[in-house]
PDB file of C-alpha atoms and ligand atoms in Angstrom:
ATOM      1  CA  MET X 113      69.519 -58.431 -21.989  1.00 36.00           C
ATOM      2  CA  ARG X 114      67.309 -61.239 -23.242  1.00 38.00           C
ATOM      3  CA  SER X 115      64.527 -60.031 -25.408  1.00 40.00           C
ATOM      4  CA  LEU X 116      60.981 -60.829 -24.405  1.00 38.00           C
ATOM      5  CA  SER X 117      59.321 -63.717 -26.145  1.00 39.00           C
ATOM      6  CA  PRO X 118      56.496 -62.727 -28.480  1.00 40.00           C
ATOM      7  CA  LEU X 119      54.050 -64.447 -26.153  1.00 39.00           C
ATOM      8  CA  LEU X 120      55.155 -62.316 -23.214  1.00 39.00           C
ATOM      9  CA  ILE X 121      54.865 -59.180 -25.280  1.00 38.00           C
ATOM     10  CA  LEU X 122      51.371 -60.226 -26.243  1.00 38.00           C
ATOM     11  CA  LEU X 123      50.451 -60.900 -22.634  1.00 38.00           C
ATOM     12  CA  SER X 124      51.808 -57.602 -21.430  1.00 38.00           C
ATOM     13  CA  THR X 125      49.972 -55.562 -24.042  1.00 40.00           C
ATOM     14  CA  PRO X 126      47.033 -54.134 -22.157  1.00 43.00           C
ATOM     15  CA  THR X 127      43.666 -54.174 -23.841  1.00 44.00           C
ATOM     16  CA  VAL X 128      42.780 -50.547 -24.147  1.00 43.00           C
ATOM     17  CA  HIS X 129      39.316 -49.538 -23.121  1.00 47.00           C
ATOM     18  CA  SER X 130      39.509 -45.772 -22.959  1.00 68.00           C
ATOM     19  CA  TRP X 131      41.307 -42.918 -24.629  1.00 86.00           C
ATOM     20  CA  GLY X 132      44.818 -44.264 -24.716  1.00 93.00           C
ATOM     21  CA  GLU X 133      47.653 -42.745 -22.733  1.00 96.00           C
ATOM     22  CA  LEU X 134      48.099 -39.821 -25.147  1.00 98.00           C
ATOM     23  CA  GLY X 135      44.441 -38.770 -25.002  1.00 98.00           C
ATOM     24  CA  HIS X 136      44.201 -38.973 -21.217  1.00 98.00           C
ATOM     25  CA  ARG X 137      47.478 -37.153 -20.618  1.00 98.00           C
ATOM     26  CA  THR X 138      46.428 -34.377 -23.005  1.00 98.00           C
ATOM     27  CA  VAL X 139      43.078 -33.911 -21.242  1.00 98.00           C
ATOM     28  CA  GLY X 140      44.984 -33.641 -17.941  1.00 98.00           C
ATOM     29  CA  TYR X 141      47.513 -31.090 -19.181  1.00 98.00           C
ATOM     30  CA  LEU X 142      44.820 -29.065 -20.905  1.00 97.00           C
ATOM     31  CA  ALA X 143      42.634 -28.981 -17.763  1.00 97.00           C
ATOM     32  CA  GLU X 144      45.662 -27.824 -15.760  1.00 98.00           C
ATOM     33  CA  LYS X 145      45.836 -24.666 -17.871  1.00 97.00           C
ATOM     34  CA  TYR X 146      42.365 -23.621 -16.728  1.00 95.00           C
ATOM     35  CA  LEU X 147      42.861 -24.225 -12.995  1.00 97.00           C
ATOM     36  CA  THR X 148      42.415 -21.541 -10.353  1.00 97.00           C
ATOM     37  CA  THR X 149      44.983 -21.129  -7.588  1.00 96.00           C
ATOM     38  CA  ASP X 150      42.759 -23.156  -5.235  1.00 96.00           C
ATOM     39  CA  ALA X 151      42.336 -26.002  -7.716  1.00 97.00           C
ATOM     40  CA  THR X 152      46.058 -26.046  -8.433  1.00 96.00           C
ATOM     41  CA  ALA X 153      46.659 -26.259  -4.675  1.00 95.00           C
ATOM     42  CA  MET X 154      44.231 -29.192  -4.431  1.00 95.00           C
ATOM     43  CA  VAL X 155      45.962 -31.067  -7.245  1.00 95.00           C
ATOM     44  CA  THR X 156      49.347 -30.333  -5.697  1.00 93.00           C
ATOM     45  CA  GLU X 157      48.264 -31.483  -2.251  1.00 92.00           C
ATOM     46  CA  LEU X 158      46.518 -34.683  -3.324  1.00 93.00           C
ATOM     47  CA  LEU X 159      48.592 -35.819  -6.284  1.00 92.00           C
ATOM     48  CA  VAL X 160      51.916 -34.109  -6.666  1.00 85.00           C
ATOM     49  CA  ASN X 161      53.083 -33.919  -3.048  1.00 82.00           C
ATOM     50  CA  ASP X 162      51.672 -37.242  -2.042  1.00 76.00           C
ATOM     51  CA  LYS X 163      52.068 -39.508  -5.049  1.00 78.00           C
ATOM     52  CA  GLY X 164      54.655 -37.638  -7.064  1.00 83.00           C
ATOM     53  CA  TYR X 165      52.135 -37.603  -9.898  1.00 90.00           C
ATOM     54  CA  ASP X 166      51.576 -34.800 -12.319  1.00 94.00           C
ATOM     55  CA  ILE X 167      47.984 -34.375 -13.490  1.00 97.00           C
ATOM     56  CA  SER X 168      48.606 -36.465 -16.612  1.00 97.00           C
ATOM     57  CA  ASP X 169      49.964 -39.400 -14.584  1.00 96.00           C
ATOM     58  CA  ALA X 170      46.873 -39.170 -12.400  1.00 96.00           C
ATOM     59  CA  ALA X 171      44.716 -39.347 -15.533  1.00 97.00           C
ATOM     60  CA  LEU X 172      45.982 -42.897 -16.196  1.00 97.00           C
ATOM     61  CA  TRP X 173      45.507 -44.321 -12.707  1.00 96.00           C
ATOM     62  CA  ALA X 174      41.896 -45.511 -13.112  1.00 97.00           C
ATOM     63  CA  ASP X 175      42.878 -47.733 -16.052  1.00 95.00           C
ATOM     64  CA  SER X 176      45.828 -49.146 -14.133  1.00 95.00           C
ATOM     65  CA  VAL X 177      43.691 -50.368 -11.206  1.00 96.00           C
ATOM     66  CA  LYS X 178      40.550 -51.634 -12.889  1.00 94.00           C
ATOM     67  CA  ARG X 179      41.692 -55.243 -12.972  1.00 93.00           C
ATOM     68  CA  ARG X 180      43.255 -55.125  -9.515  1.00 96.00           C
ATOM     69  CA  THR X 181      41.666 -56.882  -6.532  1.00 95.00           C
ATOM     70  CA  GLY X 182      39.316 -54.501  -4.817  1.00 96.00           C
ATOM     71  CA  TYR X 183      38.818 -52.415  -7.953  1.00 97.00           C
ATOM     72  CA  THR X 184      37.218 -54.742 -10.489  1.00 97.00           C
ATOM     73  CA  HIS X 185      33.799 -53.230  -9.771  1.00 97.00           C
ATOM     74  CA  THR X 186      35.140 -49.931 -11.164  1.00 97.00           C
ATOM     75  CA  ARG X 187      35.518 -51.311 -14.714  1.00 96.00           C
ATOM     76  CA  VAL X 188      31.930 -50.509 -15.663  1.00 97.00           C
ATOM     77  CA  TRP X 189      32.414 -46.922 -14.462  1.00 98.00           C
ATOM     78  CA  HIS X 190      34.449 -46.078 -17.566  1.00 97.00           C
ATOM     79  CA  TYR X 191      31.459 -45.985 -19.908  1.00 97.00           C
ATOM     80  CA  ILE X 192      27.696 -45.938 -20.366  1.00 97.00           C
ATOM     81  CA  ASP X 193      26.264 -48.544 -22.700  1.00 97.00           C
ATOM     82  CA  ALA X 194      23.575 -46.764 -24.697  1.00 97.00           C
ATOM     83  CA  GLU X 195      21.259 -49.435 -26.088  1.00 97.00           C
ATOM     84  CA  ASP X 196      20.415 -47.329 -29.129  1.00 97.00           C
ATOM     85  CA  ASP X 197      20.642 -48.217 -32.794  1.00 97.00           C
ATOM     86  CA  PRO X 198      23.470 -46.445 -34.636  1.00 97.00           C
ATOM     87  CA  PRO X 199      23.827 -45.101 -37.233  1.00 97.00           C
ATOM     88  CA  THR X 200      20.033 -44.779 -37.578  1.00 96.00           C
ATOM     89  CA  GLN X 201      19.202 -43.702 -34.080  1.00 97.00           C
ATOM     90  CA  CYS X 202      21.378 -42.527 -31.208  1.00 98.00           C
ATOM     91  CA  GLY X 203      20.436 -41.474 -27.706  1.00 98.00           C
ATOM     92  CA  ILE X 204      21.099 -42.221 -24.053  1.00 98.00           C
ATOM     93  CA  LYS X 205      18.385 -43.138 -21.609  1.00 98.00           C
ATOM     94  CA  TYR X 206      19.748 -43.062 -18.104  1.00 97.00           C
ATOM     95  CA  ASN X 207      17.362 -45.599 -16.595  1.00 97.00           C
ATOM     96  CA  ARG X 208      17.850 -48.015 -19.448  1.00 97.00           C
ATOM     97  CA  ASP X 209      21.593 -47.577 -19.968  1.00 98.00           C
ATOM     98  CA  CYS X 210      23.093 -47.106 -16.491  1.00 97.00           C
ATOM     99  CA  LYS X 211      23.023 -50.411 -14.653  1.00 92.00           C
ATOM    100  CA  PRO X 212      21.188 -49.827 -11.347  1.00 91.00           C
ATOM    101  CA  LYS X 213      23.552 -51.527  -8.890  1.00 93.00           C
ATOM    102  CA  LYS X 214      26.798 -51.546 -10.843  1.00 96.00           C
ATOM    103  CA  GLY X 215      26.677 -47.971 -12.090  1.00 98.00           C
ATOM    104  CA  CYS X 216      28.176 -46.349 -15.156  1.00 98.00           C
ATOM    105  CA  ILE X 217      30.343 -43.368 -16.030  1.00 98.00           C
ATOM    106  CA  VAL X 218      27.525 -40.928 -15.225  1.00 98.00           C
ATOM    107  CA  SER X 219      26.806 -42.295 -11.748  1.00 98.00           C
ATOM    108  CA  ALA X 220      30.551 -42.634 -11.113  1.00 98.00           C
ATOM    109  CA  ILE X 221      31.098 -38.939 -11.877  1.00 98.00           C
ATOM    110  CA  VAL X 222      28.263 -38.070  -9.475  1.00 98.00           C
ATOM    111  CA  ASN X 223      29.703 -40.359  -6.797  1.00 98.00           C
ATOM    112  CA  MET X 224      33.293 -39.112  -7.084  1.00 98.00           C
ATOM    113  CA  THR X 225      32.197 -35.474  -7.209  1.00 98.00           C
ATOM    114  CA  SER X 226      30.471 -35.859  -3.876  1.00 97.00           C
ATOM    115  CA  ARG X 227      33.237 -37.987  -2.323  1.00 97.00           C
ATOM    116  CA  ILE X 228      36.049 -35.553  -3.084  1.00 96.00           C
ATOM    117  CA  SER X 229      34.554 -32.808  -0.945  1.00 92.00           C
ATOM    118  CA  SER X 230      33.150 -35.016   1.788  1.00 95.00           C
ATOM    119  CA  PRO X 231      34.803 -34.246   5.145  1.00 94.00           C
ATOM    120  CA  LYS X 232      33.873 -37.781   6.276  1.00 95.00           C
ATOM    121  CA  LEU X 233      36.373 -39.383   3.896  1.00 96.00           C
ATOM    122  CA  ASP X 234      40.132 -39.449   4.358  1.00 95.00           C
ATOM    123  CA  SER X 235      42.797 -38.044   2.065  1.00 92.00           C
ATOM    124  CA  THR X 236      43.419 -41.388   0.337  1.00 94.00           C
ATOM    125  CA  GLN X 237      39.734 -41.552  -0.594  1.00 96.00           C
ATOM    126  CA  HIS X 238      39.837 -37.927  -1.758  1.00 96.00           C
ATOM    127  CA  LYS X 239      42.887 -38.663  -3.856  1.00 96.00           C
ATOM    128  CA  GLU X 240      41.253 -41.674  -5.508  1.00 97.00           C
ATOM    129  CA  ALA X 241      38.062 -39.690  -6.172  1.00 98.00           C
ATOM    130  CA  LEU X 242      40.160 -36.995  -7.845  1.00 97.00           C
ATOM    131  CA  MET X 243      42.033 -39.495 -10.004  1.00 97.00           C
ATOM    132  CA  PHE X 244      38.791 -41.200 -11.019  1.00 98.00           C
ATOM    133  CA  LEU X 245      37.270 -37.858 -12.015  1.00 98.00           C
ATOM    134  CA  ILE X 246      40.292 -36.809 -14.060  1.00 98.00           C
ATOM    135  CA  HIS X 247      40.003 -40.092 -15.947  1.00 98.00           C
ATOM    136  CA  PHE X 248      36.215 -40.247 -16.326  1.00 98.00           C
ATOM    137  CA  LEU X 249      35.871 -36.702 -17.652  1.00 98.00           C
ATOM    138  CA  GLY X 250      38.276 -37.830 -20.364  1.00 98.00           C
ATOM    139  CA  ASP X 251      36.480 -41.096 -21.127  1.00 98.00           C
ATOM    140  CA  ILE X 252      33.027 -39.533 -21.288  1.00 98.00           C
ATOM    141  CA  HIS X 253      34.261 -37.533 -24.302  1.00 98.00           C
ATOM    142  CA  GLN X 254      35.264 -40.664 -26.231  1.00 98.00           C
ATOM    143  CA  PRO X 255      32.148 -41.346 -28.350  1.00 98.00           C
ATOM    144  CA  LEU X 256      32.500 -45.127 -28.124  1.00 97.00           C
ATOM    145  CA  HIS X 257      32.386 -44.940 -24.330  1.00 97.00           C
ATOM    146  CA  THR X 258      28.730 -44.023 -24.694  1.00 97.00           C
ATOM    147  CA  GLU X 259      27.694 -46.873 -26.951  1.00 97.00           C
ATOM    148  CA  ALA X 260      26.644 -50.484 -26.314  1.00 96.00           C
ATOM    149  CA  LEU X 261      26.835 -51.718 -29.921  1.00 95.00           C
ATOM    150  CA  ASP X 262      29.456 -54.446 -30.251  1.00 95.00           C
ATOM    151  CA  ARG X 263      30.811 -53.548 -26.790  1.00 95.00           C
ATOM    152  CA  GLY X 264      31.496 -49.968 -27.773  1.00 95.00           C
ATOM    153  CA  GLY X 265      33.054 -51.037 -31.062  1.00 96.00           C
ATOM    154  CA  ASN X 266      35.512 -53.448 -29.390  1.00 95.00           C
ATOM    155  CA  ASP X 267      34.003 -56.270 -31.442  1.00 95.00           C
ATOM    156  CA  ILE X 268      34.113 -54.386 -34.738  1.00 96.00           C
ATOM    157  CA  HIS X 269      37.222 -55.550 -36.499  1.00 95.00           C
ATOM    158  CA  ALA X 270      38.807 -52.814 -38.578  1.00 96.00           C
ATOM    159  CA  CYS X 271      42.056 -51.954 -40.366  1.00 96.00           C
ATOM    160  CA  PHE X 272      44.107 -48.835 -39.920  1.00 96.00           C
ATOM    161  CA  ASP X 273      46.950 -48.000 -42.292  1.00 96.00           C
ATOM    162  CA  SER X 274      47.134 -51.651 -43.357  1.00 94.00           C
ATOM    163  CA  HIS X 275      47.349 -52.859 -39.754  1.00 93.00           C
ATOM    164  CA  CYS X 276      44.685 -55.500 -39.644  1.00 91.00           C
ATOM    165  CA  SER X 277      45.716 -57.785 -36.798  1.00 84.00           C
ATOM    166  CA  LYS X 278      43.177 -59.166 -34.331  1.00 81.00           C
ATOM    167  CA  LYS X 279      44.111 -56.339 -32.000  1.00 82.00           C
ATOM    168  CA  GLU X 280      42.745 -53.620 -34.284  1.00 86.00           C
ATOM    169  CA  ASN X 281      39.151 -52.761 -33.656  1.00 96.00           C
ATOM    170  CA  LEU X 282      37.047 -49.640 -33.995  1.00 97.00           C
ATOM    171  CA  HIS X 283      37.312 -48.865 -30.281  1.00 96.00           C
ATOM    172  CA  SER X 284      41.090 -49.101 -30.083  1.00 95.00           C
ATOM    173  CA  ILE X 285      41.414 -47.104 -33.303  1.00 96.00           C
ATOM    174  CA  TRP X 286      39.485 -44.265 -31.634  1.00 97.00           C
ATOM    175  CA  ASP X 287      41.402 -44.637 -28.366  1.00 96.00           C
ATOM    176  CA  THR X 288      44.833 -44.609 -29.839  1.00 96.00           C
ATOM    177  CA  GLN X 289      45.582 -44.945 -33.557  1.00 96.00           C
ATOM    178  CA  ILE X 290      43.745 -41.837 -34.731  1.00 98.00           C
ATOM    179  CA  LEU X 291      45.340 -39.760 -31.969  1.00 98.00           C
ATOM    180  CA  HIS X 292      48.860 -41.048 -32.556  1.00 98.00           C
ATOM    181  CA  LYS X 293      48.673 -40.538 -36.301  1.00 98.00           C
ATOM    182  CA  SER X 294      47.266 -37.042 -35.949  1.00 98.00           C
ATOM    183  CA  ARG X 295      50.147 -36.143 -33.602  1.00 98.00           C
ATOM    184  CA  GLY X 296      52.794 -37.739 -35.802  1.00 97.00           C
ATOM    185  CA  LEU X 297      53.516 -40.690 -33.507  1.00 97.00           C
ATOM    186  CA  PRO X 298      53.840 -44.363 -34.475  1.00 95.00           C
ATOM    187  CA  ALA X 299      50.781 -46.428 -33.498  1.00 92.00           C
ATOM    188  CA  SER X 300      52.956 -48.511 -31.196  1.00 91.00           C
ATOM    189  CA  GLU X 301      54.566 -45.589 -29.351  1.00 95.00           C
ATOM    190  CA  SER X 302      54.445 -46.416 -25.652  1.00 94.00           C
ATOM    191  CA  ASP X 303      57.367 -44.498 -24.138  1.00 96.00           C
ATOM    192  CA  ASP X 304      55.963 -42.412 -21.265  1.00 95.00           C
ATOM    193  CA  LYS X 305      58.387 -39.557 -21.824  1.00 95.00           C
ATOM    194  CA  VAL X 306      57.578 -39.320 -25.537  1.00 97.00           C
ATOM    195  CA  LEU X 307      53.838 -39.477 -24.858  1.00 97.00           C
ATOM    196  CA  LYS X 308      54.076 -36.872 -22.089  1.00 97.00           C
ATOM    197  CA  ASP X 309      55.924 -34.460 -24.355  1.00 98.00           C
ATOM    198  CA  ALA X 310      53.434 -35.049 -27.161  1.00 98.00           C
ATOM    199  CA  ALA X 311      50.538 -34.501 -24.746  1.00 98.00           C
ATOM    200  CA  GLN X 312      52.025 -31.217 -23.465  1.00 98.00           C
ATOM    201  CA  THR X 313      52.447 -29.933 -27.011  1.00 98.00           C
ATOM    202  CA  TRP X 314      48.959 -30.982 -28.049  1.00 98.00           C
ATOM    203  CA  ALA X 315      47.407 -29.436 -24.919  1.00 98.00           C
ATOM    204  CA  THR X 316      49.193 -26.150 -25.607  1.00 97.00           C
ATOM    205  CA  GLU X 317      47.941 -26.096 -29.200  1.00 96.00           C
ATOM    206  CA  LEU X 318      44.362 -26.862 -28.149  1.00 95.00           C
ATOM    207  CA  PHE X 319      44.529 -24.219 -25.426  1.00 93.00           C
ATOM    208  CA  GLU X 320      45.696 -21.623 -27.912  1.00 91.00           C
ATOM    209  CA  ALA X 321      43.003 -22.671 -30.383  1.00 88.00           C
ATOM    210  CA  SER X 322      40.386 -22.244 -27.650  1.00 81.00           C
ATOM    211  CA  SER X 323      41.381 -18.598 -27.238  1.00 73.00           C
ATOM    212  CA  LEU X 324      40.639 -18.198 -30.958  1.00 69.00           C
ATOM    213  CA  ARG X 325      37.115 -19.370 -30.077  1.00 65.00           C
ATOM    214  CA  VAL X 326      36.923 -22.068 -32.686  1.00 66.00           C
ATOM    215  CA  TRP X 327      34.080 -23.565 -30.664  1.00 67.00           C
ATOM    216  CA  ASN X 328      31.559 -21.842 -28.464  1.00 71.00           C
ATOM    217  CA  TRP X 329      33.571 -22.125 -25.279  1.00 72.00           C
ATOM    218  CA  ASP X 330      31.093 -20.456 -22.951  1.00 72.00           C
ATOM    219  CA  THR X 331      28.573 -23.170 -23.755  1.00 77.00           C
ATOM    220  CA  VAL X 332      31.163 -25.895 -23.341  1.00 78.00           C
ATOM    221  CA  ALA X 333      32.011 -24.789 -19.800  1.00 80.00           C
ATOM    222  CA  GLU X 334      28.571 -23.778 -18.647  1.00 86.00           C
ATOM    223  CA  CYS X 335      27.680 -27.004 -16.861  1.00 94.00           C
ATOM    224  CA  LYS X 336      29.421 -26.486 -13.553  1.00 93.00           C
ATOM    225  CA  ASP X 337      26.894 -26.821 -10.760  1.00 96.00           C
ATOM    226  CA  LEU X 338      28.248 -29.716  -8.704  1.00 97.00           C
ATOM    227  CA  LYS X 339      24.760 -30.389  -7.360  1.00 96.00           C
ATOM    228  CA  LYS X 340      23.683 -31.078 -10.928  1.00 97.00           C
ATOM    229  CA  ALA X 341      26.507 -33.528 -11.619  1.00 98.00           C
ATOM    230  CA  GLU X 342      24.114 -36.096 -13.044  1.00 97.00           C
ATOM    231  CA  ASP X 343      22.571 -33.617 -15.504  1.00 97.00           C
ATOM    232  CA  CYS X 344      25.994 -32.385 -16.563  1.00 97.00           C
ATOM    233  CA  ALA X 345      27.489 -35.849 -17.033  1.00 98.00           C
ATOM    234  CA  LEU X 346      24.409 -36.894 -19.006  1.00 98.00           C
ATOM    235  CA  LYS X 347      24.718 -33.842 -21.223  1.00 97.00           C
ATOM    236  CA  TRP X 348      28.410 -34.599 -21.898  1.00 97.00           C
ATOM    237  CA  ALA X 349      27.677 -38.271 -22.569  1.00 98.00           C
ATOM    238  CA  GLY X 350      24.811 -37.254 -24.860  1.00 97.00           C
ATOM    239  CA  GLU X 351      27.137 -35.101 -26.971  1.00 96.00           C
ATOM    240  CA  SER X 352      29.581 -37.979 -27.345  1.00 98.00           C
ATOM    241  CA  ASN X 353      26.826 -40.419 -28.164  1.00 98.00           C
ATOM    242  CA  LYS X 354      25.508 -38.072 -30.850  1.00 98.00           C
ATOM    243  CA  LEU X 355      28.892 -38.360 -32.563  1.00 98.00           C
ATOM    244  CA  VAL X 356      28.497 -42.130 -32.738  1.00 98.00           C
ATOM    245  CA  CYS X 357      25.712 -41.605 -35.282  1.00 98.00           C
ATOM    246  CA  GLY X 358      27.167 -38.320 -36.551  1.00 98.00           C
ATOM    247  CA  TYR X 359      30.569 -39.667 -37.487  1.00 98.00           C
ATOM    248  CA  VAL X 360      32.025 -42.745 -35.786  1.00 98.00           C
ATOM    249  CA  LEU X 361      29.459 -45.259 -37.099  1.00 98.00           C
ATOM    250  CA  GLU X 362      27.821 -42.991 -39.671  1.00 98.00           C
ATOM    251  CA  ARG X 363      28.729 -45.245 -42.595  1.00 97.00           C
ATOM    252  CA  GLY X 364      27.599 -48.406 -40.864  1.00 97.00           C
ATOM    253  CA  VAL X 365      29.491 -51.368 -39.437  1.00 97.00           C
ATOM    254  CA  GLU X 366      29.852 -53.101 -42.784  1.00 97.00           C
ATOM    255  CA  TRP X 367      31.620 -50.140 -44.393  1.00 97.00           C
ATOM    256  CA  ILE X 368      33.952 -49.866 -41.418  1.00 97.00           C
ATOM    257  CA  GLU X 369      34.882 -53.534 -41.616  1.00 96.00           C
ATOM    258  CA  GLN X 370      35.576 -53.331 -45.338  1.00 96.00           C
ATOM    259  CA  ASN X 371      37.622 -50.156 -45.575  1.00 97.00           C
ATOM    260  CA  ASP X 372      40.970 -49.042 -44.211  1.00 97.00           C
ATOM    261  CA  LEU X 373      40.238 -46.349 -41.638  1.00 98.00           C
ATOM    262  CA  GLY X 374      43.658 -44.713 -41.977  1.00 97.00           C
ATOM    263  CA  GLY X 375      42.673 -42.631 -45.017  1.00 97.00           C
ATOM    264  CA  GLU X 376      39.689 -40.386 -45.537  1.00 98.00           C
ATOM    265  CA  TYR X 377      37.945 -41.715 -42.398  1.00 98.00           C
ATOM    266  CA  PHE X 378      41.001 -40.694 -40.363  1.00 98.00           C
ATOM    267  CA  GLU X 379      41.039 -37.209 -41.938  1.00 98.00           C
ATOM    268  CA  GLY X 380      37.425 -36.704 -40.920  1.00 98.00           C
ATOM    269  CA  ALA X 381      38.060 -38.044 -37.411  1.00 98.00           C
ATOM    270  CA  VAL X 382      40.870 -35.607 -36.551  1.00 97.00           C
ATOM    271  CA  PRO X 383      38.642 -32.542 -36.002  1.00 95.00           C
ATOM    272  CA  VAL X 384      36.225 -34.718 -33.991  1.00 96.00           C
ATOM    273  CA  VAL X 385      39.010 -35.863 -31.696  1.00 97.00           C
ATOM    274  CA  ASP X 386      40.443 -32.345 -31.359  1.00 95.00           C
ATOM    275  CA  GLU X 387      37.049 -31.029 -30.395  1.00 94.00           C
ATOM    276  CA  MET X 388      36.300 -33.751 -27.871  1.00 96.00           C
ATOM    277  CA  VAL X 389      39.723 -33.592 -26.201  1.00 97.00           C
ATOM    278  CA  SER X 390      39.391 -29.791 -26.027  1.00 95.00           C
ATOM    279  CA  LYS X 391      35.967 -30.028 -24.440  1.00 95.00           C
ATOM    280  CA  ALA X 392      37.137 -32.666 -21.986  1.00 97.00           C
ATOM    281  CA  GLY X 393      40.069 -30.493 -20.900  1.00 96.00           C
ATOM    282  CA  LEU X 394      38.001 -27.352 -20.442  1.00 94.00           C
ATOM    283  CA  ARG X 395      35.188 -29.157 -18.649  1.00 96.00           C
ATOM    284  CA  LEU X 396      37.578 -31.023 -16.367  1.00 97.00           C
ATOM    285  CA  GLY X 397      39.364 -27.776 -15.509  1.00 97.00           C
ATOM    286  CA  THR X 398      36.052 -26.045 -14.785  1.00 96.00           C
ATOM    287  CA  TRP X 399      34.810 -28.997 -12.710  1.00 97.00           C
ATOM    288  CA  LEU X 400      37.987 -29.122 -10.610  1.00 98.00           C
ATOM    289  CA  ASN X 401      37.740 -25.380  -9.981  1.00 97.00           C
ATOM    290  CA  GLU X 402      34.210 -25.823  -8.629  1.00 97.00           C
ATOM    291  CA  ILE X 403      35.349 -28.770  -6.516  1.00 97.00           C
ATOM    292  CA  ALA X 404      38.215 -26.767  -5.039  1.00 97.00           C
ATOM    293  CA  GLY X 405      35.642 -24.112  -4.111  1.00 96.00           C
ATOM    294  CA  ALA X 406      33.464 -26.748  -2.436  1.00 96.00           C
ATOM    295  CA  ARG X 407      36.446 -28.148  -0.532  1.00 95.00           C
ATOM    296  CA  ARG X 408      37.360 -24.678   0.667  1.00 94.00           C
ATOM    297  CA  ARG X 409      33.823 -24.164   1.956  1.00 93.00           C
ATOM    298  CA  VAL X 410      33.976 -27.333   4.060  1.00 92.00           C
ATOM    299  CA  GLY X 411      37.481 -26.536   5.299  1.00 90.00           C
ATOM    300  CA  LEU X 412      39.326 -29.185   3.304  1.00 89.00           C
ATOM    301  CA  LEU X 413      41.650 -26.813   1.526  1.00 76.00           C
ATOM    302  CA  ARG X 414      44.454 -26.131   3.914  1.00 67.00           C
ATOM    303  CA  GLU X 415      45.888 -22.627   4.158  1.00 54.00           C
ATOM    304  CA  GLN X 416      49.378 -24.074   4.327  1.00 48.00           C
ATOM    305  CA  GLU X 417      49.115 -25.468   0.805  1.00 49.00           C
ATOM    306  CA  ARG X 418      47.929 -22.137  -0.473  1.00 50.00           C
ATOM    307  CA  MET X 419      50.986 -20.411   0.953  1.00 49.00           C
ATOM    308  CA  GLU X 420      53.285 -22.696  -0.987  1.00 48.00           C
ATOM    309  CA  MET X 421      51.821 -21.629  -4.292  1.00 46.00           C
TER     310      MET X 421
HETATM  311  C1  NAG U 162      30.949 -44.713  -4.777  1.00 74.97           C
HETATM  312  O1  NAG U 162      32.319 -45.021  -4.720  1.00 74.97           O
HETATM  313  C2  NAG U 162      32.715 -45.861  -3.665  1.00 74.97           C
HETATM  314  C3  NAG U 162      34.233 -45.942  -3.648  1.00 74.97           C
HETATM  315  O2  NAG U 162      34.768 -46.454  -4.817  1.00 74.97           O
HETATM  316  C4  NAG U 162      32.029 -47.201  -3.812  1.00 74.97           C
HETATM  317  O3  NAG U 162      32.390 -48.053  -2.755  1.00 74.97           O
HETATM  318  C5  NAG U 162      30.534 -47.011  -3.872  1.00 74.97           C
HETATM  319  O4  NAG U 162      29.911 -48.244  -4.133  1.00 74.97           O
HETATM  320  C6  NAG U 162      30.162 -46.003  -4.937  1.00 74.97           C
HETATM  321  N1  NAG U 162      28.740 -45.729  -4.886  1.00 74.97           N
HETATM  322  C7  NAG U 162      27.985 -45.744  -5.966  1.00 74.97           C
HETATM  323  C8  NAG U 162      26.544 -45.421  -5.750  1.00 74.97           C
HETATM  324  O5  NAG U 162      28.420 -45.994  -7.086  1.00 74.97           O
END
């Protein structure tokens, strides 16, 4: 087999703009552990039976379509650009930061939450709404998805473990490098099977840690009124945004550009990432349980699928 030319490899390397594959798969697998029978039936009906996807495959779909014809308008749904001033001052203002016509991750969560239990939409639309939600509840827990500065850190050049190529930037380091290193994977690991296994293991560890009540889990899962989707999504985004000042950009852009982030900065980032991935998984699981309840009430959950469980 001819090896790919370096140019082709470069062209086929996707620019990452969200938790990388490992983060999204882990959020999916973790959420799965919290699902009720009804929610499991919904995931099985819409994703597994129909697309042959497990929940972690579904978590990647929104990134895979955002440059595709008919989906380019969904790109801005992966984040909210808080026009604040880190590290001095953080904060989201919905009217200022969510673009009125285009939307943002908060309005997208509201939209998809209502679409997935709307009897007026067909099963393909329900399936897409579900896949968007699984992805967005992950992204909203990535601090840099709630920050406008330097395009969410994409324009902040940084080094990680002596990797200082043009590709490395603060955003991609938080999407991928920190997660891979903390799970013992090479930065360049891209094998689906390897990443799926690593995500399963990580999700199991985080699930077990949650039963030790490392964080206040009741508070984490308390936002679950689907009618208050906007309030909930804003609360989640606000927590992430707080971490932009609290850790991610705490030392200022200049420090970040002048230091290798693979050392002490990485050590401090690991508990932040563990916490945010844990919260994302629990909140996604809780949200899907509520949605399954809503679908049952409007007759969208079919008895037949329940029997198969
Ligand atoms: C909701 O999602 C649908 C389907 O992707 C889209 O066509 C519509 O513009 C969205 N509405 C809002 C208000 O974002």
